[in-house]
């Protein structure tokens, strides 16, 4: 069953249930109010008769005019003394045949006579504290019942009209409600059929805020998938291109060894060295690609609390000894703690310092700033620098800035992409300040989260 049908049936069911309860309440409330009015009318007539008797000194109980002045055609009135009817008025034999009720208190009841409702009233007559008789009155509720039939008909017609209106109204409303959902389903099916990504377009109708948010979220997801697919296509193309070169070199030198390199020591040594170098490049490239692939997993980080200063000093000391370079560490505090993946932060610093060492012959400065907003890391070199137009692209995969960063540096072109991924998963940000021949500063802002 569709959502539209379920919503329509649910709404109509509860509307019918509420209408039934409402109609029952109105029907019995009207009966109660109108019957009470009819009873009050009979009570007033009985009071007038008893008051008239008191004025006469309780004389003339059998006088016909006593009751005829208050008589109505659909009523019966009589005075009963003991078990004898001493005075009565009325032409309706069915009302006159009602057994008398000799009661010492006020009594009223609604009874059925041949399918018609009759209101009966019995009121005692007292003279100086002594009961001398009973005044009884009965009144047919024919007119009232006819009005009730009209009321039932009106309630029935209005209820049916309300149900019909609810069915069409709910169906129309749910059509507008589920229209964008249907478009999304149709778009998904078209995407599944054609393999192309499409966005959902509203038809200019006034949709609810929730539907607009849902369509907007769907379109944002499609845009993100589109960007991801395009990025993957570029990554595959770039990776194929990067892998093609070392494989071509290895294949060429292997073919050269087969032909004449076995007997030529110089050719053989050159081929072995070239193959070893390109093999190392392949290993580094594949390792970097695997790192980027692992970074897409949710459990890539191993979060712990650690001292950033000690990590930077240890890494700078190792790299300084390895490359025989001066790496200076600056920090306002002896200890700066944060929560994150210690090894990933170390890898991030290794990539940035390694790049600084490759493109600068001057000392490298690493600064650690403990701020209220978080921890700021800066790596500064005083080398070639980067043109301002190239800065937005430097974190893209396999991207190299013109001839300044070429294959002779031995990089895979993925280092800064891995660094950017580490910054993103730590919910940080990065800024680059550089000018050609004036050096480069990469500034990273990381949340402390202690």
Tab-separated table of N, CA, C and O in Angstrom, residues 24 57 76 104 152 170 208 272 326 350 365 394 443:
chain	number	residue	atom	x	y	z
A	24	UNK	N	-23.181	11.411	18.050
A	24	UNK	CA	-23.854	10.791	19.198
A	24	UNK	C	-23.994	11.798	20.339
A	24	UNK	O	-25.058	11.905	20.975
A	57	UNK	N	-58.672	27.386	48.259
A	57	UNK	CA	-58.766	26.613	49.500
A	57	UNK	C	-58.922	25.128	49.247
A	57	UNK	O	-59.573	24.416	50.024
A	76	UNK	N	-52.405	15.419	28.044
A	76	UNK	CA	-53.439	14.889	28.925
A	76	UNK	C	-53.130	15.365	30.330
A	76	UNK	O	-51.984	15.337	30.773
A	104	UNK	N	-46.072	10.219	46.386
A	104	UNK	CA	-45.993	11.235	47.440
A	104	UNK	C	-44.843	12.208	47.163
A	104	UNK	O	-44.522	13.035	48.009
A	152	UNK	N	-30.969	14.410	12.756
A	152	UNK	CA	-30.221	13.217	12.342
A	152	UNK	C	-29.893	13.273	10.855
A	152	UNK	O	-28.777	12.961	10.419
A	170	UNK	N	-7.605	15.043	1.411
A	170	UNK	CA	-6.414	14.319	1.864
A	170	UNK	C	-5.650	13.745	0.669
A	170	UNK	O	-4.414	13.770	0.641
A	208	UNK	N	6.429	22.444	1.256
A	208	UNK	CA	6.703	22.676	2.665
A	208	UNK	C	8.210	22.783	2.883
A	208	UNK	O	9.016	22.372	2.050
A	272	UNK	N	70.072	-1.750	-13.506
A	272	UNK	CA	69.703	-2.208	-12.158
A	272	UNK	C	69.381	-1.025	-11.255
A	272	UNK	O	68.407	-1.027	-10.494
A	326	UNK	N	69.317	21.987	9.533
A	326	UNK	CA	68.951	22.685	10.768
A	326	UNK	C	67.437	22.902	10.798
A	326	UNK	O	66.904	23.705	10.013
A	350	UNK	N	55.747	15.157	9.264
A	350	UNK	CA	56.805	14.564	8.428
A	350	UNK	C	56.652	14.997	6.982
A	350	UNK	O	57.637	15.354	6.310
A	365	UNK	N	61.929	26.372	10.096
A	365	UNK	CA	61.353	26.780	11.372
A	365	UNK	C	59.992	26.101	11.567
A	365	UNK	O	59.131	26.156	10.668
A	394	UNK	N	47.570	23.095	-4.591
A	394	UNK	CA	48.716	22.329	-4.127
A	394	UNK	C	48.327	21.099	-3.304
A	394	UNK	O	49.148	20.203	-3.132
A	443	UNK	N	50.365	26.974	7.641
A	443	UNK	CA	49.802	27.160	8.987
A	443	UNK	C	48.601	26.239	9.171
A	443	UNK	O	47.668	26.252	8.349
